[in-house]
mmCIF file of C-alpha atoms and ligand atoms in Angstrom:
data_model
loop_
_atom_site.group_PDB
_atom_site.id
_atom_site.type_symbol
_atom_site.label_atom_id
_atom_site.label_comp_id
_atom_site.label_asym_id
_atom_site.label_seq_id
_atom_site.Cartn_x
_atom_site.Cartn_y
_atom_site.Cartn_z
ATOM 1 C CA UNK A 1 -39.426 -27.701 -6.006
ATOM 2 C CA UNK A 2 -35.662 -27.228 -5.644
ATOM 3 C CA UNK A 3 -34.553 -23.783 -4.607
ATOM 4 C CA UNK A 4 -31.009 -22.587 -4.230
ATOM 5 C CA UNK A 5 -30.178 -19.516 -2.211
ATOM 6 C CA UNK A 6 -27.296 -17.530 -3.715
ATOM 7 C CA UNK A 7 -25.189 -15.150 -1.704
ATOM 8 C CA UNK A 8 -25.408 -11.561 -2.884
ATOM 9 C CA UNK A 9 -21.802 -11.856 -4.069
ATOM 10 C CA UNK A 10 -22.588 -14.980 -6.181
ATOM 11 C CA UNK A 11 -25.684 -13.253 -7.510
ATOM 12 C CA UNK A 12 -23.735 -10.193 -8.622
ATOM 13 C CA UNK A 13 -20.966 -12.297 -10.126
ATOM 14 C CA UNK A 14 -23.524 -14.368 -12.030
ATOM 15 C CA UNK A 15 -25.243 -11.317 -13.476
ATOM 16 C CA UNK A 16 -21.940 -9.625 -14.227
ATOM 17 C CA UNK A 17 -20.871 -12.501 -16.440
ATOM 18 C CA UNK A 18 -23.322 -11.216 -19.096
ATOM 19 C CA UNK A 19 -21.731 -7.759 -19.112
ATOM 20 C CA UNK A 20 -19.983 -6.986 -22.448
ATOM 21 C CA UNK A 21 -16.821 -5.847 -20.608
ATOM 22 C CA UNK A 22 -16.742 -8.916 -18.340
ATOM 23 C CA UNK A 23 -13.541 -10.871 -18.982
ATOM 24 C CA UNK A 24 -13.665 -13.676 -16.402
ATOM 25 C CA UNK A 25 -12.959 -11.208 -13.592
ATOM 26 C CA UNK A 26 -12.158 -12.987 -10.342
ATOM 27 C CA UNK A 27 -14.103 -10.606 -8.123
ATOM 28 C CA UNK A 28 -16.071 -7.374 -8.378
ATOM 29 C CA UNK A 29 -16.979 -5.564 -5.186
ATOM 30 C CA UNK A 30 -19.665 -2.876 -4.961
ATOM 31 C CA UNK A 31 -19.577 -0.647 -1.928
ATOM 32 C CA UNK A 32 -21.902 2.230 -1.024
ATOM 33 C CA UNK A 33 -20.515 4.924 1.245
ATOM 34 C CA UNK A 34 -23.827 6.405 2.477
ATOM 35 C CA UNK A 35 -22.257 9.152 4.573
ATOM 36 C CA UNK A 36 -20.811 10.593 1.353
ATOM 37 C CA UNK A 37 -23.555 9.524 -1.058
ATOM 38 C CA UNK A 38 -20.814 7.872 -3.093
ATOM 39 C CA UNK A 39 -20.514 4.420 -4.701
ATOM 40 C CA UNK A 40 -17.258 2.526 -5.119
ATOM 41 C CA UNK A 41 -16.554 -0.440 -7.370
ATOM 42 C CA UNK A 42 -13.370 -2.484 -7.061
ATOM 43 C CA UNK A 43 -12.719 -5.006 -9.815
ATOM 44 C CA UNK A 44 -10.075 -7.698 -9.405
ATOM 45 C CA UNK A 45 -9.495 -9.142 -12.827
ATOM 46 C CA UNK A 46 -6.671 -11.580 -12.126
ATOM 47 C CA UNK A 47 -4.329 -12.531 -9.304
ATOM 48 C CA UNK A 48 -2.541 -15.202 -11.370
ATOM 49 C CA UNK A 49 0.753 -13.265 -11.348
ATOM 50 C CA UNK A 50 0.308 -11.762 -7.870
ATOM 51 C CA UNK A 51 -1.912 -9.314 -5.983
ATOM 52 C CA UNK A 52 -4.026 -7.139 -8.280
ATOM 53 C CA UNK A 53 -2.218 -3.802 -8.644
ATOM 54 C CA UNK A 54 -3.999 -0.878 -10.308
ATOM 55 C CA UNK A 55 -5.011 2.687 -9.635
ATOM 56 C CA UNK A 56 -8.224 4.104 -8.256
ATOM 57 C CA UNK A 57 -10.089 6.581 -10.457
ATOM 58 C CA UNK A 58 -12.225 9.264 -8.814
ATOM 59 C CA UNK A 59 -14.579 10.519 -11.484
ATOM 60 C CA UNK A 60 -18.110 11.826 -11.876
ATOM 61 C CA UNK A 61 -19.410 9.196 -14.282
ATOM 62 C CA UNK A 62 -22.667 10.021 -16.080
ATOM 63 C CA UNK A 63 -24.150 6.696 -14.914
ATOM 64 C CA UNK A 64 -23.187 3.835 -12.624
ATOM 65 C CA UNK A 65 -23.334 1.560 -15.663
ATOM 66 C CA UNK A 66 -20.599 3.672 -17.296
ATOM 67 C CA UNK A 67 -18.492 3.363 -14.139
ATOM 68 C CA UNK A 68 -18.937 -0.420 -14.110
ATOM 69 C CA UNK A 69 -17.914 -0.708 -17.765
ATOM 70 C CA UNK A 70 -14.866 1.445 -17.073
ATOM 71 C CA UNK A 71 -13.675 -0.510 -14.045
ATOM 72 C CA UNK A 72 -14.164 -3.858 -15.788
ATOM 73 C CA UNK A 73 -12.171 -2.725 -18.835
ATOM 74 C CA UNK A 74 -9.498 -0.921 -16.826
ATOM 75 C CA UNK A 75 -8.912 -3.861 -14.488
ATOM 76 C CA UNK A 76 -8.424 -6.413 -17.266
ATOM 77 C CA UNK A 77 -6.119 -3.896 -18.983
ATOM 78 C CA UNK A 78 -4.043 -3.840 -15.781
ATOM 79 C CA UNK A 79 -3.609 -7.614 -15.904
ATOM 80 C CA UNK A 80 -2.253 -7.430 -19.440
ATOM 81 C CA UNK A 81 -0.177 -4.345 -18.653
ATOM 82 C CA UNK A 82 1.485 -5.918 -15.617
ATOM 83 C CA UNK A 83 2.048 -9.187 -17.490
ATOM 84 C CA UNK A 84 3.748 -7.506 -20.463
ATOM 85 C CA UNK A 85 5.816 -5.253 -18.204
ATOM 86 C CA UNK A 86 7.193 -8.410 -16.560
ATOM 87 C CA UNK A 87 5.769 -7.560 -13.122
ATOM 88 C CA UNK A 88 4.763 -10.070 -10.458
ATOM 89 C CA UNK A 89 1.367 -8.438 -10.041
ATOM 90 C CA UNK A 90 -2.111 -9.207 -11.245
ATOM 91 C CA UNK A 91 -4.630 -6.657 -12.474
ATOM 92 C CA UNK A 92 -7.310 -4.690 -10.665
ATOM 93 C CA UNK A 93 -8.811 -1.242 -10.590
ATOM 94 C CA UNK A 94 -11.191 0.827 -8.478
ATOM 95 C CA UNK A 95 -13.616 3.592 -9.353
ATOM 96 C CA UNK A 96 -14.978 6.088 -6.854
ATOM 97 C CA UNK A 97 -18.027 7.689 -8.421
ATOM 98 C CA UNK A 98 -17.655 11.305 -7.281
ATOM 99 C CA UNK A 99 -16.738 14.737 -8.539
ATOM 100 C CA UNK A 100 -12.975 15.283 -8.094
ATOM 101 C CA UNK A 101 -13.486 19.063 -7.815
ATOM 102 C CA UNK A 102 -16.232 19.136 -5.171
ATOM 103 C CA UNK A 103 -16.589 15.732 -3.486
ATOM 104 C CA UNK A 104 -13.024 14.597 -2.781
ATOM 105 C CA UNK A 105 -12.198 14.708 0.931
ATOM 106 C CA UNK A 106 -9.913 12.884 3.346
ATOM 107 C CA UNK A 107 -13.031 11.318 4.917
ATOM 108 C CA UNK A 108 -14.039 9.877 1.549
ATOM 109 C CA UNK A 109 -10.520 8.532 0.998
ATOM 110 C CA UNK A 110 -10.561 6.966 4.471
ATOM 111 C CA UNK A 111 -13.869 5.237 3.680
ATOM 112 C CA UNK A 112 -12.435 4.006 0.370
ATOM 113 C CA UNK A 113 -9.395 2.668 2.272
ATOM 114 C CA UNK A 114 -11.839 0.600 4.363
ATOM 115 C CA UNK A 115 -13.153 -1.078 1.212
ATOM 116 C CA UNK A 116 -9.564 -1.784 0.104
ATOM 117 C CA UNK A 117 -8.717 -3.265 3.531
ATOM 118 C CA UNK A 118 -11.664 -5.655 3.296
ATOM 119 C CA UNK A 119 -9.927 -7.300 0.332
ATOM 120 C CA UNK A 120 -6.977 -8.170 2.622
ATOM 121 C CA UNK A 121 -4.240 -7.372 0.100
ATOM 122 C CA UNK A 122 -5.787 -9.024 -2.962
ATOM 123 C CA UNK A 123 -6.104 -5.485 -4.404
ATOM 124 C CA UNK A 124 -3.374 -2.832 -4.115
ATOM 125 C CA UNK A 125 -4.381 0.700 -5.043
ATOM 126 C CA UNK A 126 -2.493 3.551 -6.677
ATOM 127 C CA UNK A 127 -3.501 6.887 -8.175
ATOM 128 C CA UNK A 128 -5.423 7.395 -11.377
ATOM 129 C CA UNK A 129 -7.501 10.184 -12.899
ATOM 130 C CA UNK A 130 -8.948 12.401 -10.164
ATOM 131 C CA UNK A 131 -6.447 11.342 -7.491
ATOM 132 C CA UNK A 132 -2.994 12.761 -6.812
ATOM 133 C CA UNK A 133 0.163 11.565 -5.052
ATOM 134 C CA UNK A 134 -0.873 13.523 -1.929
ATOM 135 C CA UNK A 135 -4.196 11.656 -1.963
ATOM 136 C CA UNK A 136 -2.110 8.456 -1.862
ATOM 137 C CA UNK A 137 -0.397 9.799 1.276
ATOM 138 C CA UNK A 138 -3.844 10.111 2.893
ATOM 139 C CA UNK A 139 -4.865 6.614 1.763
ATOM 140 C CA UNK A 140 -1.626 5.207 3.192
ATOM 141 C CA UNK A 141 -2.649 6.447 6.639
ATOM 142 C CA UNK A 142 -5.605 4.060 6.542
ATOM 143 C CA UNK A 143 -4.481 1.074 4.492
ATOM 144 C CA UNK A 144 -1.151 -0.668 3.858
ATOM 145 C CA UNK A 145 -2.447 -1.804 0.450
ATOM 146 C CA UNK A 146 -1.428 1.296 -1.452
ATOM 147 C CA UNK A 147 1.493 2.333 -3.658
ATOM 148 C CA UNK A 148 2.734 5.784 -4.625
ATOM 149 C CA UNK A 149 2.542 9.072 -2.746
ATOM 150 C CA UNK A 150 4.720 12.114 -2.432
ATOM 151 C CA UNK A 151 7.583 10.427 -0.571
ATOM 152 C CA UNK A 152 10.504 8.452 -1.983
ATOM 153 C CA UNK A 153 11.934 8.231 -5.529
ATOM 154 C CA UNK A 154 9.035 6.102 -6.737
ATOM 155 C CA UNK A 155 6.276 8.190 -5.204
ATOM 156 C CA UNK A 156 4.621 9.870 -8.153
ATOM 157 C CA UNK A 157 4.171 7.524 -11.132
ATOM 158 C CA UNK A 158 3.296 10.216 -13.695
ATOM 159 C CA UNK A 159 6.899 11.190 -14.645
ATOM 160 C CA UNK A 160 7.677 7.538 -15.383
ATOM 161 C CA UNK A 161 4.508 7.155 -17.419
ATOM 162 C CA UNK A 162 5.394 10.295 -19.387
ATOM 163 C CA UNK A 163 8.945 8.982 -19.938
ATOM 164 C CA UNK A 164 7.610 5.658 -21.254
ATOM 165 C CA UNK A 165 5.216 7.427 -23.629
ATOM 166 C CA UNK A 166 7.970 9.758 -24.863
ATOM 167 C CA UNK A 167 10.335 6.837 -25.549
ATOM 168 C CA UNK A 168 7.470 4.839 -27.050
ATOM 169 C CA UNK A 169 6.704 7.679 -29.467
ATOM 170 C CA UNK A 170 10.316 7.598 -30.627
ATOM 171 C CA UNK A 171 10.110 3.821 -31.105
ATOM 172 C CA UNK A 172 6.927 4.212 -33.175
ATOM 173 C CA UNK A 173 8.622 6.854 -35.342
ATOM 174 C CA UNK A 174 11.697 4.647 -35.723
ATOM 175 C CA UNK A 175 9.589 1.666 -36.783
ATOM 176 C CA UNK A 176 7.323 3.545 -39.178
ATOM 177 C CA UNK A 177 9.679 6.121 -40.626
ATOM 178 C CA UNK A 178 13.176 4.879 -39.718
ATOM 179 C CA UNK A 179 13.865 8.124 -37.839
ATOM 180 C CA UNK A 180 13.223 8.739 -34.152
ATOM 181 C CA UNK A 181 13.895 12.470 -34.093
ATOM 182 C CA UNK A 182 11.264 14.452 -32.206
ATOM 183 C CA UNK A 183 12.558 17.898 -33.199
ATOM 184 C CA UNK A 184 10.331 19.451 -35.834
ATOM 185 C CA UNK A 185 7.415 17.032 -35.303
ATOM 186 C CA UNK A 186 3.913 18.191 -34.464
ATOM 187 C CA UNK A 187 2.214 16.330 -31.624
ATOM 188 C CA UNK A 188 -1.431 16.750 -30.657
ATOM 189 C CA UNK A 189 -1.878 16.080 -26.933
ATOM 190 C CA UNK A 190 -5.390 15.514 -25.600
ATOM 191 C CA UNK A 191 -5.347 16.044 -21.827
ATOM 192 C CA UNK A 192 -2.827 18.111 -19.860
ATOM 193 C CA UNK A 193 -3.037 16.419 -16.458
ATOM 194 C CA UNK A 194 -0.320 14.682 -14.462
ATOM 195 C CA UNK A 195 1.041 12.785 -17.464
ATOM 196 C CA UNK A 196 -0.017 14.997 -20.386
ATOM 197 C CA UNK A 197 1.662 18.067 -18.925
ATOM 198 C CA UNK A 198 4.988 16.295 -18.287
ATOM 199 C CA UNK A 199 4.867 14.761 -21.744
ATOM 200 C CA UNK A 200 4.277 18.221 -23.217
ATOM 201 C CA UNK A 201 7.345 19.476 -21.329
ATOM 202 C CA UNK A 202 9.535 16.657 -22.666
ATOM 203 C CA UNK A 203 8.315 17.072 -26.237
ATOM 204 C CA UNK A 204 8.740 20.847 -26.098
ATOM 205 C CA UNK A 205 12.299 20.472 -24.801
ATOM 206 C CA UNK A 206 13.005 17.993 -27.613
ATOM 207 C CA UNK A 207 11.856 20.560 -30.185
ATOM 208 C CA UNK A 208 8.336 19.403 -31.057
ATOM 209 C CA UNK A 209 5.484 21.750 -31.928
ATOM 210 C CA UNK A 210 2.492 21.118 -29.674
ATOM 211 C CA UNK A 211 -1.238 21.226 -30.287
ATOM 212 C CA UNK A 212 -3.092 20.909 -26.978
ATOM 213 C CA UNK A 213 -6.592 20.433 -25.640
ATOM 214 C CA UNK A 214 -8.148 19.954 -22.218
ATOM 215 C CA UNK A 215 -11.548 20.543 -20.695
ATOM 216 C CA UNK A 216 -9.701 22.732 -18.156
ATOM 217 C CA UNK A 217 -9.033 26.035 -19.853
ATOM 218 C CA UNK A 218 -6.428 27.061 -17.224
ATOM 219 C CA UNK A 219 -4.230 24.121 -18.218
ATOM 220 C CA UNK A 220 -4.609 24.936 -21.900
ATOM 221 C CA UNK A 221 -3.705 28.584 -21.269
ATOM 222 C CA UNK A 222 -0.604 27.530 -19.312
ATOM 223 C CA UNK A 223 0.521 25.250 -22.129
ATOM 224 C CA UNK A 224 0.057 28.000 -24.703
ATOM 225 C CA UNK A 225 2.218 30.286 -22.565
ATOM 226 C CA UNK A 226 4.826 27.744 -21.450
ATOM 227 C CA UNK A 227 5.300 25.784 -24.672
ATOM 228 C CA UNK A 228 4.059 28.165 -27.373
ATOM 229 C CA UNK A 229 1.436 25.487 -28.013
ATOM 230 C CA UNK A 230 -1.585 25.898 -30.251
ATOM 231 C CA UNK A 231 -4.883 25.339 -28.432
ATOM 232 C CA UNK A 232 -7.735 23.411 -30.034
ATOM 233 C CA UNK A 233 -11.130 22.254 -28.903
ATOM 234 C CA UNK A 234 -11.142 18.817 -27.204
ATOM 235 C CA UNK A 235 -13.234 17.402 -30.065
ATOM 236 C CA UNK A 236 -10.638 18.576 -32.585
ATOM 237 C CA UNK A 237 -7.446 17.127 -31.143
ATOM 238 C CA UNK A 238 -7.605 13.862 -33.105
ATOM 239 C CA UNK A 239 -8.567 15.629 -36.343
ATOM 240 C CA UNK A 240 -5.757 18.147 -36.570
ATOM 241 C CA UNK A 241 -2.799 17.603 -38.884
ATOM 242 C CA UNK A 242 -0.052 16.186 -36.698
ATOM 243 C CA UNK A 243 2.705 13.579 -36.794
ATOM 244 C CA UNK A 244 1.510 11.949 -33.569
ATOM 245 C CA UNK A 245 -1.848 11.994 -31.799
ATOM 246 C CA UNK A 246 -1.338 11.483 -28.049
ATOM 247 C CA UNK A 247 -4.524 10.719 -26.080
ATOM 248 C CA UNK A 248 -3.698 11.534 -22.444
ATOM 249 C CA UNK A 249 -7.159 12.068 -20.954
ATOM 250 C CA UNK A 250 -9.882 9.455 -20.632
ATOM 251 C CA UNK A 251 -10.490 6.235 -22.565
ATOM 252 C CA UNK A 252 -12.584 5.239 -25.593
ATOM 253 C CA UNK A 253 -11.476 8.244 -27.650
ATOM 254 C CA UNK A 254 -11.060 6.065 -30.728
ATOM 255 C CA UNK A 255 -14.551 4.936 -31.640
ATOM 256 C CA UNK A 256 -16.832 4.591 -34.673
ATOM 257 C CA UNK A 257 -17.179 8.368 -34.861
ATOM 258 C CA UNK A 258 -13.542 9.391 -34.500
ATOM 259 C CA UNK A 259 -11.552 6.571 -36.079
ATOM 260 C CA UNK A 260 -11.918 7.825 -39.652
ATOM 261 C CA UNK A 261 -10.987 11.383 -38.711
ATOM 262 C CA UNK A 262 -7.637 10.720 -37.054
ATOM 263 C CA UNK A 263 -5.131 12.603 -39.166
ATOM 264 C CA UNK A 264 -1.838 11.525 -37.587
ATOM 265 C CA UNK A 265 -0.009 8.397 -38.824
ATOM 266 C CA UNK A 266 0.853 7.401 -35.234
ATOM 267 C CA UNK A 267 -1.339 7.173 -32.112
ATOM 268 C CA UNK A 268 0.757 7.040 -28.949
ATOM 269 C CA UNK A 269 -0.468 8.374 -25.606
ATOM 270 C CA UNK A 270 -0.934 7.558 -21.956
ATOM 271 C CA UNK A 271 -4.707 7.178 -21.690
ATOM 272 C CA UNK A 272 -5.945 3.736 -20.725
ATOM 273 C CA UNK A 273 -8.386 1.961 -23.047
ATOM 274 C CA UNK A 274 -8.008 4.383 -25.937
ATOM 275 C CA UNK A 275 -9.902 2.024 -28.235
ATOM 276 C CA UNK A 276 -13.650 1.929 -27.579
ATOM 277 C CA UNK A 277 -13.666 -1.635 -28.919
ATOM 278 C CA UNK A 278 -11.007 -4.133 -29.991
ATOM 279 C CA UNK A 279 -12.086 -3.804 -33.629
ATOM 280 C CA UNK A 280 -11.025 -0.150 -33.641
ATOM 281 C CA UNK A 281 -7.433 -1.399 -33.634
ATOM 282 C CA UNK A 282 -8.191 -3.197 -36.890
ATOM 283 C CA UNK A 283 -9.728 -0.043 -38.347
ATOM 284 C CA UNK A 284 -6.602 1.952 -37.447
ATOM 285 C CA UNK A 285 -4.390 -0.705 -39.060
ATOM 286 C CA UNK A 286 -6.510 -0.584 -42.228
ATOM 287 C CA UNK A 287 -5.853 3.155 -42.372
ATOM 288 C CA UNK A 288 -2.112 2.466 -41.955
ATOM 289 C CA UNK A 289 -2.077 4.273 -38.621
ATOM 290 C CA UNK A 290 0.427 2.766 -36.190
ATOM 291 C CA UNK A 291 -1.196 2.333 -32.784
ATOM 292 C CA UNK A 292 1.100 1.935 -29.775
ATOM 293 C CA UNK A 293 -1.055 -0.284 -27.509
ATOM 294 C CA UNK A 294 -1.973 1.852 -24.519
ATOM 295 C CA UNK A 295 -1.273 -0.594 -21.751
ATOM 296 C CA UNK A 296 2.199 -1.234 -23.149
ATOM 297 C CA UNK A 297 3.304 2.348 -23.748
ATOM 298 C CA UNK A 298 1.816 3.652 -20.477
ATOM 299 C CA UNK A 299 3.310 0.993 -18.193
ATOM 300 C CA UNK A 300 5.971 3.364 -16.784
ATOM 301 C CA UNK A 301 3.795 4.361 -13.853
ATOM 302 C CA UNK A 302 2.995 0.864 -12.709
ATOM 303 C CA UNK A 303 6.631 -0.189 -13.175
ATOM 304 C CA UNK A 304 7.563 2.563 -10.722
ATOM 305 C CA UNK A 305 4.832 1.518 -8.267
ATOM 306 C CA UNK A 306 5.877 -2.129 -8.469
ATOM 307 C CA UNK A 307 9.529 -1.388 -7.651
ATOM 308 C CA UNK A 308 9.353 1.324 -4.965
ATOM 309 C CA UNK A 309 12.693 0.407 -3.378
ATOM 310 C CA UNK A 310 14.755 0.658 -6.571
ATOM 311 C CA UNK A 311 16.853 3.739 -7.336
ATOM 312 C CA UNK A 312 15.372 6.153 -9.855
ATOM 313 C CA UNK A 313 17.907 5.313 -12.550
ATOM 314 C CA UNK A 314 17.030 1.615 -12.436
ATOM 315 C CA UNK A 315 13.322 2.343 -12.648
ATOM 316 C CA UNK A 316 13.972 4.648 -15.600
ATOM 317 C CA UNK A 317 15.988 1.976 -17.398
ATOM 318 C CA UNK A 318 13.213 -0.501 -16.859
ATOM 319 C CA UNK A 319 10.691 2.028 -18.192
ATOM 320 C CA UNK A 320 12.859 2.605 -21.275
ATOM 321 C CA UNK A 321 12.763 -1.118 -21.980
ATOM 322 C CA UNK A 322 9.069 -0.694 -22.848
ATOM 323 C CA UNK A 323 10.399 0.169 -26.303
ATOM 324 C CA UNK A 324 11.691 -3.408 -26.752
ATOM 325 C CA UNK A 325 8.198 -4.803 -26.142
ATOM 326 C CA UNK A 326 6.711 -2.204 -28.471
ATOM 327 C CA UNK A 327 9.190 -3.066 -31.206
ATOM 328 C CA UNK A 328 8.325 -6.770 -30.857
ATOM 329 C CA UNK A 329 4.613 -5.937 -31.102
ATOM 330 C CA UNK A 330 5.084 -3.672 -34.145
ATOM 331 C CA UNK A 331 7.193 -6.296 -35.944
ATOM 332 C CA UNK A 332 4.821 -9.171 -35.194
ATOM 333 C CA UNK A 333 1.803 -7.096 -36.203
ATOM 334 C CA UNK A 334 3.451 -6.163 -39.503
ATOM 335 C CA UNK A 335 4.704 -9.704 -40.148
ATOM 336 C CA UNK A 336 1.376 -11.384 -39.418
ATOM 337 C CA UNK A 337 -0.933 -8.616 -40.701
ATOM 338 C CA UNK A 338 -2.572 -8.235 -37.305
ATOM 339 C CA UNK A 339 -3.564 -5.094 -35.416
ATOM 340 C CA UNK A 340 -1.046 -4.112 -32.750
ATOM 341 C CA UNK A 341 -3.626 -4.289 -29.944
ATOM 342 C CA UNK A 342 -4.434 -7.900 -30.850
ATOM 343 C CA UNK A 343 -0.742 -8.822 -30.843
ATOM 344 C CA UNK A 344 -0.268 -7.190 -27.420
ATOM 345 C CA UNK A 345 -3.228 -9.153 -25.989
ATOM 346 C CA UNK A 346 -1.832 -12.390 -27.413
ATOM 347 C CA UNK A 347 1.600 -11.765 -25.917
ATOM 348 C CA UNK A 348 0.137 -10.915 -22.501
ATOM 349 C CA UNK A 349 -2.080 -14.017 -22.469
ATOM 350 C CA UNK A 350 0.910 -16.152 -23.404
ATOM 351 C CA UNK A 351 2.784 -14.878 -20.347
ATOM 352 C CA UNK A 352 -0.210 -15.546 -18.090
ATOM 353 C CA UNK A 353 -0.677 -19.056 -19.487
ATOM 354 C CA UNK A 354 3.024 -19.857 -19.123
ATOM 355 C CA UNK A 355 2.942 -18.694 -15.512
ATOM 356 C CA UNK A 356 -0.207 -20.715 -14.770
ATOM 357 C CA UNK A 357 1.411 -23.830 -16.295
ATOM 358 C CA UNK A 358 4.544 -23.417 -14.171
ATOM 359 C CA UNK A 359 2.434 -22.874 -11.039
ATOM 360 C CA UNK A 360 -0.533 -25.246 -11.354
HETATM 361 P P1 LIG B 1 -5.144 13.526 -14.708
HETATM 362 O O1 LIG B 1 -6.465 13.400 -14.026
HETATM 363 O O2 LIG B 1 -4.031 14.149 -13.979
HETATM 364 O O3 LIG B 1 -5.320 14.290 -16.095
HETATM 365 C C1 LIG B 1 -6.338 14.053 -16.999
HETATM 366 C C2 LIG B 1 -6.525 15.345 -17.777
HETATM 367 O O4 LIG B 1 -7.438 15.117 -18.857
HETATM 368 C C3 LIG B 1 -7.111 16.469 -16.922
HETATM 369 O O5 LIG B 1 -6.371 17.661 -17.137
HETATM 370 C C4 LIG B 1 -8.540 16.595 -17.446
HETATM 371 O O6 LIG B 1 -9.060 17.914 -17.328
HETATM 372 C C5 LIG B 1 -8.348 16.207 -18.896
HETATM 373 N N1 LIG B 1 -9.553 15.770 -19.605
HETATM 374 C C6 LIG B 1 -10.612 15.075 -19.125
HETATM 375 N N2 LIG B 1 -11.501 14.863 -20.109
HETATM 376 C C7 LIG B 1 -10.967 15.433 -21.245
HETATM 377 C C8 LIG B 1 -11.396 15.517 -22.586
HETATM 378 N N3 LIG B 1 -12.546 14.996 -22.997
HETATM 379 N N4 LIG B 1 -10.585 16.153 -23.465
HETATM 380 C C9 LIG B 1 -9.402 16.687 -23.088
HETATM 381 N N5 LIG B 1 -8.955 16.626 -21.814
HETATM 382 C C10 LIG B 1 -9.731 16.006 -20.906
HETATM 383 O O7 LIG B 1 -4.770 12.032 -15.184
HETATM 384 P P2 LIG B 1 -3.330 11.493 -15.564
HETATM 385 O O8 LIG B 1 -2.753 10.848 -14.371
HETATM 386 O O9 LIG B 1 -2.576 12.506 -16.324
HETATM 387 O O10 LIG B 1 -3.729 10.302 -16.548
HETATM 388 C C11 LIG B 1 -4.113 10.556 -17.878
HETATM 389 C C12 LIG B 1 -4.461 9.241 -18.571
HETATM 390 O O11 LIG B 1 -3.319 8.372 -18.526
HETATM 391 C C13 LIG B 1 -5.589 8.463 -17.895
HETATM 392 O O12 LIG B 1 -6.323 7.743 -18.869
HETATM 393 C C14 LIG B 1 -4.857 7.494 -16.998
HETATM 394 O O13 LIG B 1 -5.628 6.338 -16.714
HETATM 395 C C15 LIG B 1 -3.666 7.165 -17.865
HETATM 396 N N6 LIG B 1 -2.514 6.698 -17.126
HETATM 397 C C16 LIG B 1 -1.942 7.464 -16.173
HETATM 398 C C17 LIG B 1 -0.831 6.993 -15.478
HETATM 399 C C18 LIG B 1 -0.136 7.813 -14.429
HETATM 400 O O14 LIG B 1 0.999 7.498 -14.070
HETATM 401 N N7 LIG B 1 -0.722 8.884 -13.933
HETATM 402 C C19 LIG B 1 -0.335 5.713 -15.760
HETATM 403 C C20 LIG B 1 -0.930 4.961 -16.773
HETATM 404 C C21 LIG B 1 -2.036 5.453 -17.438
#
């Protein structure tokens, strides 16, 4: 009888290939940090364009299976995001399965840095939900494979992400209604964290009325006070009458349950993986709702992380150019009767294929 002994890594990779969110990922690393009782998963989706750049998310997932699905989806999204933003980076992502309120510590971040170091630069980490620029400062003490932090013009990516979303909203308005004025619009923002709060500030200054929700009541209260915003329950934010719905919390907010209830004619926000499945983009298109593909409109942060040496003004100009890509996507989608998310995927794959052909 022939037997073949697989390494644990081959075994995992083989089993992973059946996972619904598996997208030919190059490598998925599982690491247990027993001293913290915490599991880490790092997914490298593609290094075709360069080292896999993508944030680490520290979140208390309900199950490890949910964390695996998230990291697989987020990491392939990073490949497409970096490709469409014209960056020489591939796509990867990490999840640290822990409670950001009670389990985050510098020891945990140091242990995570060890897992990043083991990948010898194939994965470069940044911040994501549950981690802050000052957490990146701690990580940088233990690994060189990190971007962001509190120092330098390109330290904190959130302002650039918020800028890209703000400009992207205007582009969506211009395309759909021929008018990019923000003053007088109503925008429903779901999630008032690093990006959502800054976006709220920009929209408020531009004269928009805000409807806000967050699971953190302190943030909601602050927004009500600071921006004269109207607070709604988190489950209501997509249902309320608004000109734009801006998901800025976690992913998969547009699913079988919510898609028919979205009241706004435009969906444009920072959250990664807003669509629970690709077909939800089609359902939005059928309802004549213009969806700004998340990994295109939210690329401001990674643009800033990819160009840390550039002056702020140059990074901002590059972030503003997201609107050109969005416009191309909107026009192609309208011309070919395709959902915008499908067009974005096609454009990103074309860039990856062209690069692979030039560099066999
Ligand atoms: P954050 O952790 O600072 O903020 C997330 C906010 O969402 C928190 O206030 C949290 O309480 C809230 N929240 C969580 N679940 C919620 C729910 N069900 N309803 C309403 N609010 C909820 O994260 P962030 O950096 O602001 O990122 C927000 C989203 O944008 C994430 O999906 C992230 O992946 C994406 N994103 C962020 C950046 C960046 O530069 N920070 C870049 C690209 C994409």
